mmCIF file with all atom_site columns, C-alpha atoms in Angstrom:
data_model
loop_
_atom_site.group_PDB
_atom_site.id
_atom_site.type_symbol
_atom_site.label_atom_id
_atom_site.label_alt_id
_atom_site.label_comp_id
_atom_site.label_asym_id
_atom_site.label_entity_id
_atom_site.label_seq_id
_atom_site.pdbx_PDB_ins_code
_atom_site.Cartn_x
_atom_site.Cartn_y
_atom_site.Cartn_z
_atom_site.occupancy
_atom_site.B_iso_or_equiv
_atom_site.pdbx_formal_charge
_atom_site.auth_seq_id
_atom_site.auth_comp_id
_atom_site.auth_asym_id
_atom_site.auth_atom_id
_atom_site.pdbx_PDB_model_num
ATOM 1   C CA . MET A 1 1   ? 65.854  20.458  101.039 1.00 45.00 ? 1   MET A CA 1
ATOM 2   C CA . ILE A 1 2   ? 64.340  22.503  102.868 1.00 43.00 ? 2   ILE A CA 1
ATOM 3   C CA . SER A 1 3   ? 67.482  22.470  104.609 1.00 46.00 ? 3   SER A CA 1
ATOM 4   C CA . ASP A 1 4   ? 69.302  23.111  101.343 1.00 51.00 ? 4   ASP A CA 1
ATOM 5   C CA . CYS A 1 5   ? 67.157  25.874  100.615 1.00 46.00 ? 5   CYS A CA 1
ATOM 6   C CA . GLY A 1 6   ? 68.281  27.821  103.895 1.00 47.00 ? 6   GLY A CA 1
ATOM 7   C CA . PHE A 1 7   ? 71.643  26.958  103.169 1.00 42.00 ? 7   PHE A CA 1
ATOM 8   C CA . ARG A 1 8   ? 71.183  29.273  99.599  1.00 48.00 ? 8   ARG A CA 1
ATOM 9   C CA . ILE A 1 9   ? 69.252  31.787  101.139 1.00 42.00 ? 9   ILE A CA 1
ATOM 10  C CA . ALA A 1 10  ? 71.578  32.553  104.218 1.00 48.00 ? 10  ALA A CA 1
ATOM 11  C CA . ASP A 1 11  ? 74.864  32.820  101.207 1.00 53.00 ? 11  ASP A CA 1
ATOM 12  C CA . CYS A 1 12  ? 72.475  35.011  99.078  1.00 45.00 ? 12  CYS A CA 1
ATOM 13  C CA . GLY A 1 13  ? 72.278  36.818  101.780 1.00 48.00 ? 13  GLY A CA 1
ATOM 14  C CA . LYS A 1 14  ? 75.887  37.228  102.960 1.00 50.00 ? 14  LYS A CA 1
ATOM 15  C CA . LYS A 1 15  ? 76.460  38.176  98.950  1.00 48.00 ? 15  LYS A CA 1
ATOM 16  C CA . ILE A 1 16  ? 73.728  41.012  98.866  1.00 47.00 ? 16  ILE A CA 1
ATOM 17  C CA . GLY A 1 17  ? 75.336  41.854  102.323 1.00 55.00 ? 17  GLY A CA 1
ATOM 18  C CA . TYR A 1 18  ? 78.743  42.193  100.818 1.00 50.00 ? 18  TYR A CA 1
ATOM 19  C CA . ALA A 1 19  ? 77.517  43.860  97.887  1.00 48.00 ? 19  ALA A CA 1
ATOM 20  C CA . GLY A 1 20  ? 75.640  46.735  99.877  1.00 48.00 ? 20  GLY A CA 1
ATOM 21  C CA . ARG A 1 21  ? 78.852  47.589  102.075 1.00 54.00 ? 21  ARG A CA 1
ATOM 22  C CA . LEU A 1 22  ? 80.752  47.573  98.963  1.00 49.00 ? 22  LEU A CA 1
ATOM 23  C CA . CYS A 1 23  ? 78.088  49.698  96.909  1.00 44.00 ? 23  CYS A CA 1
ATOM 24  C CA . ALA A 1 24  ? 78.164  51.976  100.342 1.00 45.00 ? 24  ALA A CA 1
ATOM 25  C CA . SER A 1 25  ? 82.155  51.869  100.380 1.00 47.00 ? 25  SER A CA 1
ATOM 26  C CA . ALA A 1 26  ? 81.569  53.202  96.813  1.00 42.00 ? 26  ALA A CA 1
ATOM 27  C CA . LEU A 1 27  ? 79.526  55.779  97.590  1.00 40.00 ? 27  LEU A CA 1
ATOM 28  C CA . LEU A 1 28  ? 81.379  57.327  100.705 1.00 41.00 ? 28  LEU A CA 1
ATOM 29  C CA . LEU A 1 29  ? 84.541  57.437  98.162  1.00 44.00 ? 29  LEU A CA 1
ATOM 30  C CA . VAL A 1 30  ? 82.667  59.217  95.967  1.00 40.00 ? 30  VAL A CA 1
ATOM 31  C CA . VAL A 1 31  ? 81.361  61.767  98.166  1.00 35.00 ? 31  VAL A CA 1
ATOM 32  C CA . MET A 1 32  ? 84.969  62.322  99.727  1.00 44.00 ? 32  MET A CA 1
ATOM 33  C CA . LEU A 1 33  ? 86.256  63.127  95.922  1.00 44.00 ? 33  LEU A CA 1
ATOM 34  C CA . SER A 1 34  ? 83.715  65.057  95.599  1.00 38.00 ? 34  SER A CA 1
ATOM 35  C CA . GLY A 1 35  ? 84.541  67.233  98.846  1.00 41.00 ? 35  GLY A CA 1
ATOM 36  C CA . CYS A 1 36  ? 87.942  67.974  97.823  1.00 55.00 ? 36  CYS A CA 1
ATOM 37  C CA . ALA A 1 37  ? 86.639  69.676  94.602  1.00 61.00 ? 37  ALA A CA 1
ATOM 38  C CA . GLU A 1 38  ? 85.618  73.138  95.979  1.00 69.00 ? 38  GLU A CA 1
ATOM 39  C CA . LYS A 1 39  ? 84.343  76.462  94.730  1.00 78.00 ? 39  LYS A CA 1
ATOM 40  C CA . GLY A 1 40  ? 85.637  79.562  94.070  1.00 87.00 ? 40  GLY A CA 1
ATOM 41  C CA . PRO A 1 41  ? 88.406  80.920  96.193  1.00 96.00 ? 41  PRO A CA 1
ATOM 42  C CA . ILE A 1 42  ? 89.462  79.063  99.234  1.00 97.00 ? 42  ILE A CA 1
ATOM 43  C CA . LEU A 1 43  ? 89.782  81.693  102.731 1.00 98.00 ? 43  LEU A CA 1
ATOM 44  C CA . LEU A 1 44  ? 92.947  80.681  104.899 1.00 98.00 ? 44  LEU A CA 1
ATOM 45  C CA . ALA A 1 45  ? 94.124  82.049  108.422 1.00 98.00 ? 45  ALA A CA 1
ATOM 46  C CA . VAL A 1 46  ? 97.351  83.298  108.043 1.00 98.00 ? 46  VAL A CA 1
ATOM 47  C CA . SER A 1 47  ? 99.152  84.385  111.851 1.00 96.00 ? 47  SER A CA 1
ATOM 48  C CA . TYR A 1 48  ? 102.269 84.440  113.117 1.00 97.00 ? 48  TYR A CA 1
ATOM 49  C CA . GLN A 1 49  ? 103.638 81.607  114.707 1.00 96.00 ? 49  GLN A CA 1
ATOM 50  C CA . PRO A 1 50  ? 105.864 82.687  118.034 1.00 92.00 ? 50  PRO A CA 1
ATOM 51  C CA . SER A 1 51  ? 109.072 81.235  118.320 1.00 84.00 ? 51  SER A CA 1
ATOM 52  C CA . GLY A 1 52  ? 109.355 81.351  121.852 1.00 79.00 ? 52  GLY A CA 1
ATOM 53  C CA . GLU A 1 53  ? 112.502 83.300  122.303 1.00 74.00 ? 53  GLU A CA 1
ATOM 54  C CA . GLN A 1 54  ? 113.299 85.623  125.432 1.00 72.00 ? 54  GLN A CA 1
ATOM 55  C CA . ALA A 1 55  ? 111.321 88.821  125.919 1.00 71.00 ? 55  ALA A CA 1
ATOM 56  C CA . SER A 1 56  ? 114.559 91.572  125.288 1.00 70.00 ? 56  SER A CA 1
ATOM 57  C CA . PRO A 1 57  ? 115.866 93.040  128.643 1.00 71.00 ? 57  PRO A CA 1
ATOM 58  C CA . LYS A 1 58  ? 115.664 96.494  126.760 1.00 73.00 ? 58  LYS A CA 1
ATOM 59  C CA . LYS A 1 59  ? 112.488 98.693  127.138 1.00 84.00 ? 59  LYS A CA 1
ATOM 60  C CA . ILE A 1 60  ? 111.733 100.673 123.928 1.00 88.00 ? 60  ILE A CA 1
ATOM 61  C CA . THR A 1 61  ? 108.723 101.509 121.580 1.00 92.00 ? 61  THR A CA 1
ATOM 62  C CA . VAL A 1 62  ? 109.327 100.481 117.715 1.00 95.00 ? 62  VAL A CA 1
ATOM 63  C CA . GLY A 1 63  ? 107.103 101.834 115.661 1.00 95.00 ? 63  GLY A CA 1
ATOM 64  C CA . VAL A 1 64  ? 105.666 99.109  112.579 1.00 96.00 ? 64  VAL A CA 1
ATOM 65  C CA . SER A 1 65  ? 105.024 100.741 109.182 1.00 96.00 ? 65  SER A CA 1
ATOM 66  C CA . PRO A 1 66  ? 102.483 98.897  107.211 1.00 97.00 ? 66  PRO A CA 1
ATOM 67  C CA . PHE A 1 67  ? 104.286 96.136  104.756 1.00 98.00 ? 67  PHE A CA 1
ATOM 68  C CA . ARG A 1 68  ? 104.193 97.178  100.835 1.00 98.00 ? 68  ARG A CA 1
ATOM 69  C CA . ASP A 1 69  ? 103.005 94.785  98.390  1.00 98.00 ? 69  ASP A CA 1
ATOM 70  C CA . ALA A 1 70  ? 105.182 94.366  95.560  1.00 98.00 ? 70  ALA A CA 1
ATOM 71  C CA . ARG A 1 71  ? 104.191 90.907  94.531  1.00 98.00 ? 71  ARG A CA 1
ATOM 72  C CA . GLY A 1 72  ? 102.035 92.040  90.865  1.00 97.00 ? 72  GLY A CA 1
ATOM 73  C CA . VAL A 1 73  ? 99.009  89.813  91.973  1.00 97.00 ? 73  VAL A CA 1
ATOM 74  C CA . ALA A 1 74  ? 96.066  91.188  93.655  1.00 98.00 ? 74  ALA A CA 1
ATOM 75  C CA . VAL A 1 75  ? 96.458  92.322  97.369  1.00 98.00 ? 75  VAL A CA 1
ATOM 76  C CA . SER A 1 76  ? 94.418  89.145  99.095  1.00 98.00 ? 76  SER A CA 1
ATOM 77  C CA . VAL A 1 77  ? 95.828  85.941  97.047  1.00 98.00 ? 77  VAL A CA 1
ATOM 78  C CA . VAL A 1 78  ? 98.433  84.524  98.348  1.00 98.00 ? 78  VAL A CA 1
ATOM 79  C CA . GLY A 1 79  ? 98.812  81.160  96.364  1.00 98.00 ? 79  GLY A CA 1
ATOM 80  C CA . LYS A 1 80  ? 96.431  79.071  94.093  1.00 98.00 ? 80  LYS A CA 1
ATOM 81  C CA . ARG A 1 81  ? 95.378  74.918  94.655  1.00 97.00 ? 81  ARG A CA 1
ATOM 82  C CA . THR A 1 82  ? 95.612  72.503  92.124  1.00 97.00 ? 82  THR A CA 1
ATOM 83  C CA . ILE A 1 83  ? 92.967  68.908  91.849  1.00 94.00 ? 83  ILE A CA 1
ATOM 84  C CA . PRO A 1 84  ? 94.225  66.047  89.113  1.00 93.00 ? 84  PRO A CA 1
ATOM 85  C CA . SER A 1 85  ? 90.753  67.319  87.291  1.00 91.00 ? 85  SER A CA 1
ATOM 86  C CA . GLY A 1 86  ? 92.947  70.497  86.248  1.00 90.00 ? 86  GLY A CA 1
ATOM 87  C CA . LEU A 1 87  ? 90.675  72.673  88.533  1.00 94.00 ? 87  LEU A CA 1
ATOM 88  C CA . LYS A 1 88  ? 92.061  75.483  89.662  1.00 96.00 ? 88  LYS A CA 1
ATOM 89  C CA . ASN A 1 89  ? 91.101  77.530  93.201  1.00 97.00 ? 89  ASN A CA 1
ATOM 90  C CA . GLU A 1 90  ? 92.987  80.858  93.900  1.00 98.00 ? 90  GLU A CA 1
ATOM 91  C CA . LEU A 1 91  ? 94.689  81.184  98.077  1.00 98.00 ? 91  LEU A CA 1
ATOM 92  C CA . VAL A 1 92  ? 92.947  84.286  99.434  1.00 98.00 ? 92  VAL A CA 1
ATOM 93  C CA . VAL A 1 93  ? 93.385  85.899  102.819 1.00 98.00 ? 93  VAL A CA 1
ATOM 94  C CA . GLN A 1 94  ? 91.005  87.958  104.607 1.00 97.00 ? 94  GLN A CA 1
ATOM 95  C CA . GLY A 1 95  ? 91.599  91.463  104.065 1.00 97.00 ? 95  GLY A CA 1
ATOM 96  C CA . THR A 1 96  ? 95.430  91.478  102.373 1.00 98.00 ? 96  THR A CA 1
ATOM 97  C CA . ALA A 1 97  ? 98.712  89.869  102.226 1.00 98.00 ? 97  ALA A CA 1
ATOM 98  C CA . ALA A 1 98  ? 100.552 93.199  103.268 1.00 98.00 ? 98  ALA A CA 1
ATOM 99  C CA . GLU A 1 99  ? 97.919  93.301  106.271 1.00 98.00 ? 99  GLU A CA 1
ATOM 100 C CA . ILE A 1 100 ? 98.861  89.583  107.362 1.00 98.00 ? 100 ILE A CA 1
ATOM 101 C CA . ALA A 1 101 ? 102.659 90.682  107.333 1.00 98.00 ? 101 ALA A CA 1
ATOM 102 C CA . THR A 1 102 ? 101.910 93.752  109.411 1.00 98.00 ? 102 THR A CA 1
ATOM 103 C CA . ALA A 1 103 ? 100.127 91.855  111.822 1.00 98.00 ? 103 ALA A CA 1
ATOM 104 C CA . SER A 1 104 ? 102.806 89.020  111.964 1.00 98.00 ? 104 SER A CA 1
ATOM 105 C CA . LEU A 1 105 ? 105.152 91.757  112.658 1.00 98.00 ? 105 LEU A CA 1
ATOM 106 C CA . LYS A 1 106 ? 103.873 93.122  115.295 1.00 98.00 ? 106 LYS A CA 1
ATOM 107 C CA . GLN A 1 107 ? 102.892 90.102  116.395 1.00 97.00 ? 107 GLN A CA 1
ATOM 108 C CA . ALA A 1 108 ? 106.801 89.061  116.541 1.00 97.00 ? 108 ALA A CA 1
ATOM 109 C CA . LEU A 1 109 ? 108.045 92.420  118.213 1.00 96.00 ? 109 LEU A CA 1
ATOM 110 C CA . VAL A 1 110 ? 104.797 91.804  121.276 1.00 95.00 ? 110 VAL A CA 1
ATOM 111 C CA . SER A 1 111 ? 106.058 88.247  121.815 1.00 94.00 ? 111 SER A CA 1
ATOM 112 C CA . ARG A 1 112 ? 109.706 89.336  122.935 1.00 93.00 ? 112 ARG A CA 1
ATOM 113 C CA . GLY A 1 113 ? 108.370 91.741  125.282 1.00 93.00 ? 113 GLY A CA 1
ATOM 114 C CA . ILE A 1 114 ? 108.654 94.474  123.284 1.00 94.00 ? 114 ILE A CA 1
ATOM 115 C CA . ALA A 1 115 ? 106.226 97.514  122.541 1.00 94.00 ? 115 ALA A CA 1
ATOM 116 C CA . VAL A 1 116 ? 104.677 98.270  119.534 1.00 96.00 ? 116 VAL A CA 1
ATOM 117 C CA . LYS A 1 117 ? 103.289 101.448 118.606 1.00 95.00 ? 117 LYS A CA 1
ATOM 118 C CA . ASP A 1 118 ? 101.388 102.094 114.991 1.00 95.00 ? 118 ASP A CA 1
ATOM 119 C CA . ALA A 1 119 ? 103.303 104.407 112.216 1.00 93.00 ? 119 ALA A CA 1
ATOM 120 C CA . ALA A 1 120 ? 102.099 105.675 109.437 1.00 91.00 ? 120 ALA A CA 1
ATOM 121 C CA . GLY A 1 121 ? 102.813 104.129 105.758 1.00 93.00 ? 121 GLY A CA 1
ATOM 122 C CA . TRP A 1 122 ? 106.162 104.876 104.954 1.00 94.00 ? 122 TRP A CA 1
ATOM 123 C CA . ASP A 1 123 ? 108.143 105.527 101.082 1.00 95.00 ? 123 ASP A CA 1
ATOM 124 C CA . LEU A 1 124 ? 110.818 103.114 103.116 1.00 95.00 ? 124 LEU A CA 1
ATOM 125 C CA . THR A 1 125 ? 113.215 106.327 102.234 1.00 95.00 ? 125 THR A CA 1
ATOM 126 C CA . ALA A 1 126 ? 114.904 108.508 105.359 1.00 93.00 ? 126 ALA A CA 1
ATOM 127 C CA . GLU A 1 127 ? 112.969 111.312 103.842 1.00 91.00 ? 127 GLU A CA 1
ATOM 128 C CA . GLY A 1 128 ? 109.728 109.808 104.058 1.00 90.00 ? 128 GLY A CA 1
ATOM 129 C CA . MET A 1 129 ? 110.055 108.237 108.109 1.00 89.00 ? 129 MET A CA 1
ATOM 130 C CA . MET A 1 130 ? 107.036 109.060 110.169 1.00 79.00 ? 130 MET A CA 1
ATOM 131 C CA . ALA A 1 131 ? 107.328 107.597 114.062 1.00 65.00 ? 131 ALA A CA 1
ATOM 132 C CA . ARG A 1 132 ? 107.659 110.494 116.696 1.00 73.00 ? 132 ARG A CA 1
ATOM 133 C CA . GLY A 1 133 ? 107.999 108.903 120.042 1.00 81.00 ? 133 GLY A CA 1
ATOM 134 C CA . THR A 1 134 ? 109.299 105.868 118.952 1.00 89.00 ? 134 THR A CA 1
ATOM 135 C CA . ALA A 1 135 ? 113.388 104.115 119.383 1.00 87.00 ? 135 ALA A CA 1
ATOM 136 C CA . LEU A 1 136 ? 113.046 102.823 116.099 1.00 93.00 ? 136 LEU A CA 1
ATOM 137 C CA . VAL A 1 137 ? 110.827 102.313 113.318 1.00 95.00 ? 137 VAL A CA 1
ATOM 138 C CA . LEU A 1 138 ? 110.036 98.970  111.010 1.00 97.00 ? 138 LEU A CA 1
ATOM 139 C CA . GLY A 1 139 ? 108.293 99.385  107.401 1.00 97.00 ? 139 GLY A CA 1
ATOM 140 C CA . GLY A 1 140 ? 108.940 96.290  104.750 1.00 96.00 ? 140 GLY A CA 1
ATOM 141 C CA . GLU A 1 141 ? 108.246 95.427  101.361 1.00 98.00 ? 141 GLU A CA 1
ATOM 142 C CA . ILE A 1 142 ? 106.724 91.584  100.883 1.00 98.00 ? 142 ILE A CA 1
ATOM 143 C CA . LYS A 1 143 ? 108.381 90.525  97.445  1.00 98.00 ? 143 LYS A CA 1
ATOM 144 C CA . THR A 1 144 ? 107.100 86.655  97.496  1.00 98.00 ? 144 THR A CA 1
ATOM 145 C CA . LEU A 1 145 ? 104.253 85.579  99.705  1.00 98.00 ? 145 LEU A CA 1
ATOM 146 C CA . TRP A 1 146 ? 102.841 82.199  97.893  1.00 98.00 ? 146 TRP A CA 1
ATOM 147 C CA . LEU A 1 147 ? 102.308 78.896  98.547  1.00 98.00 ? 147 LEU A CA 1
ATOM 148 C CA . GLU A 1 148 ? 101.576 76.194  95.891  1.00 98.00 ? 148 GLU A CA 1
ATOM 149 C CA . SER A 1 149 ? 99.217  73.460  96.409  1.00 98.00 ? 149 SER A CA 1
ATOM 150 C CA . THR A 1 150 ? 98.671  70.577  94.298  1.00 97.00 ? 150 THR A CA 1
ATOM 151 C CA . ALA A 1 151 ? 97.291  67.331  94.875  1.00 95.00 ? 151 ALA A CA 1
ATOM 152 C CA . SER A 1 152 ? 97.567  63.923  93.243  1.00 92.00 ? 152 SER A CA 1
ATOM 153 C CA . PRO A 1 153 ? 94.554  60.408  94.152  1.00 89.00 ? 153 PRO A CA 1
ATOM 154 C CA . VAL A 1 154 ? 96.707  59.954  97.506  1.00 90.00 ? 154 VAL A CA 1
ATOM 155 C CA . LYS A 1 155 ? 98.334  63.337  98.703  1.00 95.00 ? 155 LYS A CA 1
ATOM 156 C CA . THR A 1 156 ? 98.953  66.794  98.250  1.00 97.00 ? 156 THR A CA 1
ATOM 157 C CA . HIS A 1 157 ? 101.839 68.246  97.312  1.00 97.00 ? 157 HIS A CA 1
ATOM 158 C CA . LEU A 1 158 ? 102.539 72.056  99.267  1.00 98.00 ? 158 LEU A CA 1
ATOM 159 C CA . GLN A 1 159 ? 105.133 74.517  97.796  1.00 98.00 ? 159 GLN A CA 1
ATOM 160 C CA . VAL A 1 160 ? 105.275 77.583  100.086 1.00 98.00 ? 160 VAL A CA 1
ATOM 161 C CA . GLY A 1 161 ? 107.705 80.847  100.048 1.00 98.00 ? 161 GLY A CA 1
ATOM 162 C CA . VAL A 1 162 ? 108.021 83.827  101.768 1.00 98.00 ? 162 VAL A CA 1
ATOM 163 C CA . GLN A 1 163 ? 110.813 86.977  100.494 1.00 98.00 ? 163 GLN A CA 1
ATOM 164 C CA . LEU A 1 164 ? 110.941 90.193  102.846 1.00 98.00 ? 164 LEU A CA 1
ATOM 165 C CA . LYS A 1 165 ? 112.735 93.540  102.576 1.00 98.00 ? 165 LYS A CA 1
ATOM 166 C CA . ILE A 1 166 ? 112.889 94.319  105.930 1.00 98.00 ? 166 ILE A CA 1
ATOM 167 C CA . VAL A 1 167 ? 114.029 98.852  106.578 1.00 97.00 ? 167 VAL A CA 1
ATOM 168 C CA . ALA A 1 168 ? 114.737 100.084 109.897 1.00 97.00 ? 168 ALA A CA 1
ATOM 169 C CA . GLY A 1 169 ? 115.370 103.372 110.355 1.00 95.00 ? 169 GLY A CA 1
ATOM 170 C CA . ASP A 1 170 ? 115.999 106.025 113.521 1.00 92.00 ? 170 ASP A CA 1
ATOM 171 C CA . PRO A 1 171 ? 113.301 108.685 112.874 1.00 90.00 ? 171 PRO A CA 1
ATOM 172 C CA . SER A 1 172 ? 114.808 110.912 115.821 1.00 87.00 ? 172 SER A CA 1
ATOM 173 C CA . GLU A 1 173 ? 117.845 111.439 113.344 1.00 89.00 ? 173 GLU A CA 1
ATOM 174 C CA . LYS A 1 174 ? 115.983 110.590 109.935 1.00 90.00 ? 174 LYS A CA 1
ATOM 175 C CA . LYS A 1 175 ? 117.998 107.885 109.128 1.00 93.00 ? 175 LYS A CA 1
ATOM 176 C CA . ILE A 1 176 ? 117.950 104.421 107.968 1.00 96.00 ? 176 ILE A CA 1
ATOM 177 C CA . ILE A 1 177 ? 120.050 101.787 110.598 1.00 94.00 ? 177 ILE A CA 1
ATOM 178 C CA . ARG A 1 178 ? 119.571 98.771  107.848 1.00 96.00 ? 178 ARG A CA 1
ATOM 179 C CA . THR A 1 179 ? 117.839 97.612  105.376 1.00 97.00 ? 179 THR A CA 1
ATOM 180 C CA . ILE A 1 180 ? 117.635 93.418  105.395 1.00 97.00 ? 180 ILE A CA 1
ATOM 181 C CA . ASP A 1 181 ? 116.309 90.802  102.940 1.00 98.00 ? 181 ASP A CA 1
ATOM 182 C CA . VAL A 1 182 ? 114.633 87.414  104.775 1.00 98.00 ? 182 VAL A CA 1
ATOM 183 C CA . SER A 1 183 ? 113.317 84.469  102.752 1.00 98.00 ? 183 SER A CA 1
ATOM 184 C CA . SER A 1 184 ? 111.751 81.429  104.073 1.00 98.00 ? 184 SER A CA 1
ATOM 185 C CA . LYS A 1 185 ? 111.072 78.322  101.885 1.00 97.00 ? 185 LYS A CA 1
ATOM 186 C CA . LEU A 1 186 ? 108.988 75.326  102.799 1.00 97.00 ? 186 LEU A CA 1
ATOM 187 C CA . ASP A 1 187 ? 108.724 71.839  100.097 1.00 97.00 ? 187 ASP A CA 1
ATOM 188 C CA . GLN A 1 188 ? 106.533 69.196  101.782 1.00 96.00 ? 188 GLN A CA 1
ATOM 189 C CA . ASP A 1 189 ? 103.340 66.139  101.171 1.00 97.00 ? 189 ASP A CA 1
ATOM 190 C CA . VAL A 1 190 ? 100.415 66.605  103.638 1.00 97.00 ? 190 VAL A CA 1
ATOM 191 C CA . LEU A 1 191 ? 97.108  64.889  103.828 1.00 95.00 ? 191 LEU A CA 1
ATOM 192 C CA . TYR A 1 192 ? 94.653  68.038  102.355 1.00 95.00 ? 192 TYR A CA 1
ATOM 193 C CA . SER A 1 193 ? 93.064  69.845  104.849 1.00 96.00 ? 193 SER A CA 1
ATOM 194 C CA . ARG A 1 194 ? 92.403  73.609  104.664 1.00 97.00 ? 194 ARG A CA 1
ATOM 195 C CA . GLU A 1 195 ? 94.389  73.553  108.256 1.00 97.00 ? 195 GLU A CA 1
ATOM 196 C CA . LYS A 1 196 ? 97.490  72.442  106.228 1.00 97.00 ? 196 LYS A CA 1
ATOM 197 C CA . LEU A 1 197 ? 97.665  74.925  104.037 1.00 98.00 ? 197 LEU A CA 1
ATOM 198 C CA . GLU A 1 198 ? 97.411  77.663  106.234 1.00 98.00 ? 198 GLU A CA 1
ATOM 199 C CA . GLN A 1 199 ? 99.709  76.462  109.190 1.00 98.00 ? 199 GLN A CA 1
ATOM 200 C CA . ALA A 1 200 ? 102.098 75.823  106.089 1.00 98.00 ? 200 ALA A CA 1
ATOM 201 C CA . LEU A 1 201 ? 102.057 79.166  105.306 1.00 98.00 ? 201 LEU A CA 1
ATOM 202 C CA . SER A 1 202 ? 102.222 80.736  108.568 1.00 98.00 ? 202 SER A CA 1
ATOM 203 C CA . GLU A 1 203 ? 104.639 78.661  109.269 1.00 98.00 ? 203 GLU A CA 1
ATOM 204 C CA . ALA A 1 204 ? 106.917 80.267  106.562 1.00 98.00 ? 204 ALA A CA 1
ATOM 205 C CA . LEU A 1 205 ? 105.819 83.422  106.808 1.00 98.00 ? 205 LEU A CA 1
ATOM 206 C CA . SER A 1 206 ? 106.919 82.964  111.289 1.00 98.00 ? 206 SER A CA 1
ATOM 207 C CA . SER A 1 207 ? 110.313 81.888  109.938 1.00 97.00 ? 207 SER A CA 1
ATOM 208 C CA . ALA A 1 208 ? 111.245 84.319  107.818 1.00 98.00 ? 208 ALA A CA 1
ATOM 209 C CA . ILE A 1 209 ? 110.526 86.935  110.217 1.00 97.00 ? 209 ILE A CA 1
ATOM 210 C CA . ASP A 1 210 ? 112.156 85.166  113.195 1.00 97.00 ? 210 ASP A CA 1
ATOM 211 C CA . GLN A 1 211 ? 115.093 86.342  110.825 1.00 97.00 ? 211 GLN A CA 1
ATOM 212 C CA . ILE A 1 212 ? 114.747 89.553  112.107 1.00 96.00 ? 212 ILE A CA 1
ATOM 213 C CA . PHE A 1 213 ? 115.502 88.944  115.540 1.00 94.00 ? 213 PHE A CA 1
ATOM 214 C CA . LYS A 1 214 ? 119.038 87.256  114.538 1.00 94.00 ? 214 LYS A CA 1
ATOM 215 C CA . ASP A 1 215 ? 120.438 90.345  112.478 1.00 93.00 ? 215 ASP A CA 1
ATOM 216 C CA . GLU A 1 216 ? 123.734 91.590  114.599 1.00 92.00 ? 216 GLU A CA 1
ATOM 217 C CA . GLU A 1 217 ? 123.387 94.714  114.293 1.00 89.00 ? 217 GLU A CA 1
ATOM 218 C CA . LEU A 1 218 ? 119.241 94.831  114.646 1.00 91.00 ? 218 LEU A CA 1
ATOM 219 C CA . LYS A 1 219 ? 120.061 92.493  118.167 1.00 88.00 ? 219 LYS A CA 1
ATOM 220 C CA . LYS A 1 220 ? 122.127 95.997  119.763 1.00 87.00 ? 220 LYS A CA 1
ATOM 221 C CA . ILE A 1 221 ? 118.699 97.887  119.784 1.00 85.00 ? 221 ILE A CA 1
ATOM 222 C CA . LEU A 1 222 ? 116.205 95.326  120.159 1.00 80.00 ? 222 LEU A CA 1
#
């Protein structure tokens, strides 16, 4: 009788232990899901990712004029995140999207061994060009710089689009040398994290900027 009672107590203990672990797992899942619902804008750190291309053999200085933002959205907003509940968060950068694009172009030039000099704001016309002491001045316009993050219960779908208009000019002769459009897209499923969003947007922006150095006319100069 005592032995049978002991078995019952042990069995009851096992059931209680299983129920406790089940409750703990459920509680952990609730905490994880609630953690996915962030409040307010989500701040992303976006930067240029060097491609590893060899440095330019030419020793020139390029003036870089701040990019202009023609997207028609708030200057610091670079996307939107939506979760299954319908909650939406804006994706933003510190400063402005134009500053991120300008800094990325500078980093792309420096990584290739090209000296960079800050140039004044430029309206991208020959008449408005001001960059003395440089062999070339680069400016541009952001047409698209946007990340859509859409979450489902098991994954997050990312869609990134970057479109830039790049204008290159000769400041000594006050003439436009080249106007090109570069673009990049990224479409992938990931497990959500803020780092994944930052990586996707940085990758797309870097890919678009790297196309500048593949243009035959600019390659002759750079």
